[in-house]
mmCIF file of C-alpha atoms in Angstrom:
data_model
loop_
_atom_site.group_PDB
_atom_site.id
_atom_site.type_symbol
_atom_site.label_atom_id
_atom_site.label_comp_id
_atom_site.label_asym_id
_atom_site.label_seq_id
_atom_site.Cartn_x
_atom_site.Cartn_y
_atom_site.Cartn_z
ATOM 1 C CA ASP A 2 0.000 0.000 0.000
ATOM 2 C CA GLY A 3 2.870 2.330 0.823
ATOM 3 C CA ASP A 4 4.466 1.702 -2.594
ATOM 4 C CA PHE A 5 1.115 2.318 -4.309
ATOM 5 C CA LEU A 6 0.644 5.602 -2.435
ATOM 6 C CA TYR A 7 4.216 6.609 -3.247
ATOM 7 C CA LEU A 8 3.631 5.948 -6.965
ATOM 8 C CA LYS A 9 0.395 7.942 -6.919
ATOM 9 C CA VAL A 10 2.094 10.906 -5.259
ATOM 10 C CA ARG A 11 5.093 10.695 -7.604
ATOM 11 C CA ASN A 12 2.824 10.541 -10.686
ATOM 12 C CA ALA A 13 0.775 13.448 -9.393
ATOM 13 C CA ILE A 14 3.945 15.531 -8.918
ATOM 14 C CA GLU A 15 5.197 14.600 -12.404
ATOM 15 C CA PHE A 16 1.807 15.464 -13.913
ATOM 16 C CA TYR A 17 1.819 18.808 -12.069
ATOM 17 C CA ASN A 18 5.357 19.559 -13.276
ATOM 18 C CA GLN A 19 4.356 18.693 -16.855
ATOM 19 C CA LYS A 20 1.377 21.054 -16.602
ATOM 20 C CA ILE A 21 3.683 23.818 -15.354
ATOM 21 C CA GLN A 22 6.090 23.167 -18.256
ATOM 22 C CA MET A 23 3.238 23.143 -20.780
ATOM 23 C CA LYS A 24 1.927 26.410 -19.389
ATOM 24 C CA LYS A 25 5.394 27.990 -19.672
ATOM 25 C CA LEU A 26 5.736 26.642 -23.204
ATOM 26 C CA ASN A 27 2.333 28.045 -24.213
ATOM 27 C CA ILE A 28 3.258 31.455 -22.793
ATOM 28 C CA GLN A 29 6.542 31.343 -24.709
ATOM 29 C CA ILE A 30 4.752 30.390 -27.963
ATOM 30 C CA VAL A 31 2.237 33.232 -27.523
ATOM 31 C CA GLN A 32 5.045 35.726 -26.874
ATOM 32 C CA GLU A 33 7.004 34.507 -29.916
ATOM 33 C CA ASN A 34 3.883 34.716 -32.112
ATOM 34 C CA GLU A 35 3.210 38.256 -30.919
ATOM 35 C CA HIS A 36 6.814 39.170 -31.703
ATOM 36 C CA LEU A 37 6.541 37.634 -35.191
ATOM 37 C CA GLU A 38 3.284 39.516 -35.829
ATOM 38 C CA GLU A 39 5.008 42.769 -34.836
ATOM 39 C CA ILE A 40 7.863 42.025 -37.258
ATOM 40 C CA VAL A 41 5.423 41.226 -40.102
ATOM 41 C CA GLU A 42 3.384 44.364 -39.335
ATOM 42 C CA GLU A 43 6.493 46.553 -39.343
ATOM 43 C CA ARG A 44 7.748 44.988 -42.581
ATOM 44 C CA THR A 45 4.335 45.447 -44.216
ATOM 45 C CA LYS A 46 4.362 49.132 -43.245
ATOM 46 C CA ARG A 47 7.850 49.548 -44.756
ATOM 47 C CA LEU A 48 6.700 47.845 -47.957
ATOM 48 C CA GLN A 49 3.689 50.132 -48.180
ATOM 49 C CA ASP A 50 5.876 53.199 -47.597
ATOM 50 C CA VAL A 51 8.208 52.136 -50.429
ATOM 51 C CA THR A 52 5.273 51.500 -52.764
ATOM 52 C CA ASN A 53 3.647 54.842 -51.933
ATOM 53 C CA ALA A 54 6.917 56.673 -52.529
ATOM 54 C CA ILE A 55 7.313 55.058 -55.955
ATOM 55 C CA LEU A 56 3.696 55.813 -56.879
ATOM 56 C CA ASN A 57 4.053 59.441 -55.802
ATOM 57 C CA VAL A 58 6.991 59.787 -58.166
ATOM 58 C CA LEU A 59 5.004 58.145 -60.967
ATOM 59 C CA GLU A 60 2.054 60.473 -60.507
ATOM 60 C CA LYS A 61 4.374 63.393 -61.190
ATOM 61 C CA ALA A 62 5.576 61.819 -64.441
ATOM 62 C CA THR A 63 3.220 63.344 -67.002
ATOM 63 C CA SER A 64 3.955 60.740 -69.686
ATOM 64 C CA ILE A 65 2.431 57.940 -67.606
ATOM 65 C CA SER A 66 -1.069 56.791 -68.527
ATOM 66 C CA ASP A 67 -3.954 56.720 -66.060
ATOM 67 C CA GLU A 68 -3.673 52.918 -66.044
ATOM 68 C CA VAL A 69 -0.467 53.127 -64.004
ATOM 69 C CA THR A 70 -1.743 55.515 -61.320
ATOM 70 C CA GLY A 71 -5.008 56.504 -59.683
ATOM 71 C CA ASN A 72 -7.926 54.225 -58.955
ATOM 72 C CA HIS A 73 -6.895 51.487 -61.395
ATOM 73 C CA ILE A 74 -3.953 50.468 -59.255
ATOM 74 C CA GLN A 75 -5.993 50.764 -56.056
ATOM 75 C CA ARG A 76 -8.661 48.459 -57.481
ATOM 76 C CA VAL A 77 -6.083 45.950 -58.741
ATOM 77 C CA SER A 78 -4.470 45.958 -55.292
ATOM 78 C CA ALA A 79 -7.818 45.393 -53.543
ATOM 79 C CA TYR A 80 -8.909 42.657 -55.989
ATOM 80 C CA SER A 81 -5.519 40.954 -55.655
ATOM 81 C CA GLU A 82 -5.612 41.059 -51.854
ATOM 82 C CA LEU A 83 -9.100 39.566 -51.834
ATOM 83 C CA LEU A 84 -8.103 36.732 -54.180
ATOM 84 C CA ALA A 85 -4.888 36.011 -52.248
ATOM 85 C CA LYS A 86 -6.963 35.646 -49.076
ATOM 86 C CA GLU A 87 -9.413 33.309 -50.811
ATOM 87 C CA ALA A 88 -6.442 31.238 -52.001
ATOM 88 C CA LEU A 89 -5.441 30.896 -48.307
ATOM 89 C CA LEU A 90 -1.934 32.220 -48.867
ATOM 90 C CA PRO A 91 0.189 33.051 -45.792
ATOM 91 C CA HIS A 92 -0.483 36.438 -44.204
ATOM 92 C CA GLU A 93 2.940 37.803 -45.138
ATOM 93 C CA ILE A 94 2.504 36.833 -48.813
ATOM 94 C CA ILE A 95 -0.959 38.443 -48.890
ATOM 95 C CA SER A 96 0.537 41.643 -47.466
ATOM 96 C CA GLU A 97 3.280 41.710 -50.106
ATOM 97 C CA ILE A 98 0.814 41.069 -52.935
ATOM 98 C CA LYS A 99 -1.356 43.933 -51.672
ATOM 99 C CA ALA A 100 1.672 46.211 -51.323
ATOM 100 C CA TYR A 101 3.312 45.466 -54.678
ATOM 101 C CA SER A 102 0.419 44.767 -57.054
ATOM 102 C CA PRO A 103 -0.015 48.542 -57.648
ATOM 103 C CA LEU A 104 3.419 48.480 -59.309
ATOM 104 C CA HIS A 105 2.503 45.849 -61.921
ATOM 105 C CA ASP A 106 2.725 48.328 -64.811
ATOM 106 C CA ILE A 107 5.531 50.528 -63.496
ATOM 107 C CA GLY A 108 7.573 49.651 -66.608
ATOM 108 C CA LYS A 109 5.212 51.751 -68.723
ATOM 109 C CA ILE A 110 7.318 54.697 -67.595
ATOM 110 C CA GLY A 111 9.676 53.594 -70.374
ATOM 111 C CA ILE A 112 6.994 53.308 -73.082
ATOM 112 C CA SER A 113 6.155 56.122 -75.503
ATOM 113 C CA GLU A 114 3.081 58.200 -74.651
ATOM 114 C CA SER A 115 1.875 57.830 -78.253
ATOM 115 C CA ILE A 116 1.610 54.063 -77.666
ATOM 116 C CA LEU A 117 0.210 54.258 -74.135
ATOM 117 C CA LYS A 118 -2.587 56.658 -75.108
ATOM 118 C CA LYS A 119 -3.270 55.516 -78.642
ATOM 119 C CA PRO A 120 -7.079 55.567 -79.151
ATOM 120 C CA GLY A 121 -7.122 52.545 -81.479
ATOM 121 C CA PRO A 122 -5.537 49.074 -81.726
ATOM 122 C CA LEU A 123 -1.743 48.870 -81.637
ATOM 123 C CA THR A 124 0.222 47.763 -84.673
ATOM 124 C CA THR A 125 2.359 44.623 -84.347
ATOM 125 C CA GLU A 126 5.453 46.793 -83.941
ATOM 126 C CA GLU A 127 3.778 48.978 -81.308
ATOM 127 C CA PHE A 128 2.588 45.932 -79.390
ATOM 128 C CA GLU A 129 6.127 44.508 -79.348
ATOM 129 C CA LYS A 130 7.321 47.782 -77.833
ATOM 130 C CA MET A 131 4.465 47.734 -75.312
ATOM 131 C CA LYS A 132 5.467 44.234 -74.185
ATOM 132 C CA GLU A 133 8.823 45.617 -73.088
ATOM 133 C CA HIS A 134 7.200 47.303 -70.078
ATOM 134 C CA VAL A 135 7.415 44.054 -68.092
ATOM 135 C CA ASN A 136 11.188 43.852 -68.553
ATOM 136 C CA ILE A 137 11.685 47.571 -67.934
ATOM 137 C CA GLY A 138 9.645 47.398 -64.727
ATOM 138 C CA SER A 139 11.200 44.217 -63.369
ATOM 139 C CA GLU A 140 14.715 45.601 -63.930
ATOM 140 C CA LEU A 141 13.770 48.840 -62.162
ATOM 141 C CA LEU A 142 12.587 46.961 -59.089
ATOM 142 C CA ARG A 143 15.456 44.495 -59.167
ATOM 143 C CA GLU A 144 17.857 47.432 -58.996
ATOM 144 C CA ALA A 145 15.833 48.829 -56.095
ATOM 145 C CA LYS A 146 16.384 45.471 -54.317
ATOM 146 C CA LEU A 147 12.684 44.951 -53.639
ATOM 147 C CA PRO A 148 11.427 41.428 -52.786
ATOM 148 C CA GLU A 149 11.137 38.743 -55.460
ATOM 149 C CA ILE A 150 7.336 38.859 -55.210
ATOM 150 C CA ALA A 151 7.382 42.456 -56.482
ATOM 151 C CA VAL A 152 9.623 41.527 -59.416
ATOM 152 C CA ASN A 153 7.511 38.440 -60.217
ATOM 153 C CA ILE A 154 4.283 40.455 -60.300
ATOM 154 C CA ILE A 155 5.739 42.936 -62.767
ATOM 155 C CA LYS A 156 7.613 40.470 -64.955
ATOM 156 C CA TYR A 157 5.008 37.694 -65.218
ATOM 157 C CA HIS A 158 1.524 39.234 -64.923
ATOM 158 C CA HIS A 159 1.073 38.976 -68.723
ATOM 159 C CA GLU A 160 1.957 35.274 -68.850
ATOM 160 C CA LYS A 161 -0.940 32.950 -69.723
ATOM 161 C CA TRP A 162 -2.016 29.578 -68.343
ATOM 162 C CA ASN A 163 -1.538 27.984 -71.799
ATOM 163 C CA GLY A 164 1.981 29.382 -72.207
ATOM 164 C CA LYS A 165 1.073 31.895 -74.923
ATOM 165 C CA GLY A 166 1.600 35.061 -72.889
ATOM 166 C CA TYR A 167 4.689 37.257 -72.698
ATOM 167 C CA CYS A 168 7.598 37.680 -72.268
ATOM 168 C CA GLU A 169 8.915 34.303 -71.029
ATOM 169 C CA GLY A 170 6.121 32.037 -72.300
ATOM 170 C CA LEU A 171 5.651 30.416 -68.881
ATOM 171 C CA SER A 172 2.621 28.172 -68.368
ATOM 172 C CA LYS A 173 0.458 26.823 -65.565
ATOM 173 C CA ASN A 174 2.141 26.577 -62.155
ATOM 174 C CA ASP A 175 5.492 27.726 -63.555
ATOM 175 C CA ILE A 176 3.948 31.206 -63.403
ATOM 176 C CA PRO A 177 4.408 32.499 -59.830
ATOM 177 C CA ILE A 178 1.068 32.521 -58.007
ATOM 178 C CA GLU A 179 1.366 36.235 -57.200
ATOM 179 C CA ALA A 180 1.539 36.979 -60.945
ATOM 180 C CA ARG A 181 -1.426 34.675 -61.671
ATOM 181 C CA ILE A 182 -3.452 36.536 -59.037
ATOM 182 C CA VAL A 183 -2.575 40.015 -60.307
ATOM 183 C CA SER A 184 -3.250 38.926 -63.896
ATOM 184 C CA ILE A 185 -6.869 38.098 -63.013
ATOM 185 C CA ALA A 186 -7.321 41.343 -61.056
ATOM 186 C CA ASP A 187 -5.733 43.437 -63.827
ATOM 187 C CA VAL A 188 -7.740 41.912 -66.682
ATOM 188 C CA PHE A 189 -11.011 42.223 -64.760
ATOM 189 C CA ASP A 190 -10.344 45.897 -64.105
ATOM 190 C CA ALA A 191 -9.272 46.503 -67.707
ATOM 191 C CA LEU A 192 -12.499 44.937 -68.984
ATOM 192 C CA THR A 193 -14.800 46.824 -66.622
ATOM 193 C CA THR A 194 -13.301 50.295 -67.070
ATOM 194 C CA GLU A 195 -13.109 52.640 -70.035
ATOM 195 C CA ARG A 196 -9.795 52.907 -71.851
ATOM 196 C CA PRO A 197 -8.717 55.124 -74.793
ATOM 197 C CA TYR A 198 -9.260 52.158 -77.141
ATOM 198 C CA LYS A 199 -12.491 50.677 -75.660
ATOM 199 C CA LYS A 200 -15.642 51.289 -73.658
ATOM 200 C CA ALA A 201 -16.220 49.618 -70.293
ATOM 201 C CA PHE A 202 -17.879 46.195 -70.284
ATOM 202 C CA SER A 203 -20.493 45.372 -67.664
ATOM 203 C CA ILE A 204 -19.427 43.054 -64.849
ATOM 204 C CA GLU A 205 -21.602 40.307 -66.344
ATOM 205 C CA GLU A 206 -19.946 40.664 -69.748
ATOM 206 C CA ALA A 207 -16.488 40.724 -68.160
ATOM 207 C CA ILE A 208 -17.272 37.484 -66.303
ATOM 208 C CA ARG A 209 -18.425 35.851 -69.554
ATOM 209 C CA ILE A 210 -15.249 36.897 -71.379
ATOM 210 C CA MET A 211 -12.982 35.697 -68.571
ATOM 211 C CA LYS A 212 -14.790 32.368 -68.290
ATOM 212 C CA GLU A 213 -14.234 31.805 -72.016
ATOM 213 C CA GLU A 214 -10.504 32.332 -71.380
ATOM 214 C CA MET A 215 -10.453 30.267 -68.190
ATOM 215 C CA TYR A 216 -8.224 27.457 -69.474
ATOM 216 C CA ASP A 217 -6.189 29.603 -71.850
ATOM 217 C CA SER A 218 -5.327 32.806 -70.021
ATOM 218 C CA PHE A 219 -5.973 32.209 -66.327
ATOM 219 C CA ASP A 220 -5.355 29.744 -63.526
ATOM 220 C CA PRO A 221 -8.806 28.042 -63.536
ATOM 221 C CA GLN A 222 -8.918 27.462 -59.774
ATOM 222 C CA LEU A 223 -7.954 31.040 -58.966
ATOM 223 C CA LEU A 224 -10.483 32.406 -61.455
ATOM 224 C CA GLU A 225 -13.228 30.280 -59.858
ATOM 225 C CA LEU A 226 -12.309 31.693 -56.442
ATOM 226 C CA PHE A 227 -12.329 35.221 -57.845
ATOM 227 C CA LEU A 228 -15.736 34.869 -59.502
ATOM 228 C CA CYS A 229 -17.235 33.348 -56.331
ATOM 229 C CA ASP A 230 -16.476 36.665 -54.623
ATOM 230 C CA ILE A 231 -18.199 38.807 -57.248
ATOM 231 C CA GLU A 232 -20.364 40.662 -54.687
ATOM 232 C CA LYS A 233 -17.282 41.764 -52.721
ATOM 233 C CA ILE A 234 -15.572 42.664 -56.000
ATOM 234 C CA GLN A 235 -18.532 44.811 -57.029
ATOM 235 C CA LYS A 236 -18.343 46.680 -53.712
ATOM 236 C CA ILE A 237 -14.622 47.347 -54.254
ATOM 237 C CA LYS A 238 -15.345 48.582 -57.774
ATOM 238 C CA GLU A 239 -18.092 50.937 -56.570
ATOM 239 C CA LYS A 240 -15.951 52.254 -53.720
ATOM 240 C CA LEU A 241 -12.951 52.942 -55.956
ATOM 241 C CA GLU A 242 -14.800 54.084 -59.080
ATOM 242 C CA ASP A 243 -12.941 56.580 -61.308
#
């Protein structure tokens, strides 16, 4: 009986000690998580400050089209953030996509105004020059030593799911997911807003067009997620209307 009582007491003490250790460990984990969240929050703020500074410079560059500044980039950022959340990407990646998606067309700073604001279709030669904006922009950001996500968004947001986009001809999952997300957001906004060369399509018409291109231009799963959120997208569009 004495041995049994001894074992019970010893086990109770061990169990108590384990509970104390688990409690300490949980406190440590919570503190570490809070510290990590502070780091992510601070980094996100720095990213946003960098992006805002670049955009402020762009807005003073008179040769840049309205597509590069103003509400277009705000809508693309908001659509991209929404889709990144629906795709269940990590918080830090979502923050970077939100911060850097406004810079997707920064390379247009190196494209002639006559091409950017041409009221009709581009010639083959003009379109080849227009394509260069992805290389111009990605080199600009690479020199600025911004994260790879920023460079990927700029360089690959005109790639297509079937490999027939530009400039690298990447296809499917070889296209970085951040570029696939911004591609959907950018095309939707381009379709639903007026441009020098076209009138705005209705949201319903834009959805029809994008669905037709689902397996050619876009990541089908991401496009499905995007279109499932059409009510939230409409609210963003109304809030950030030109």
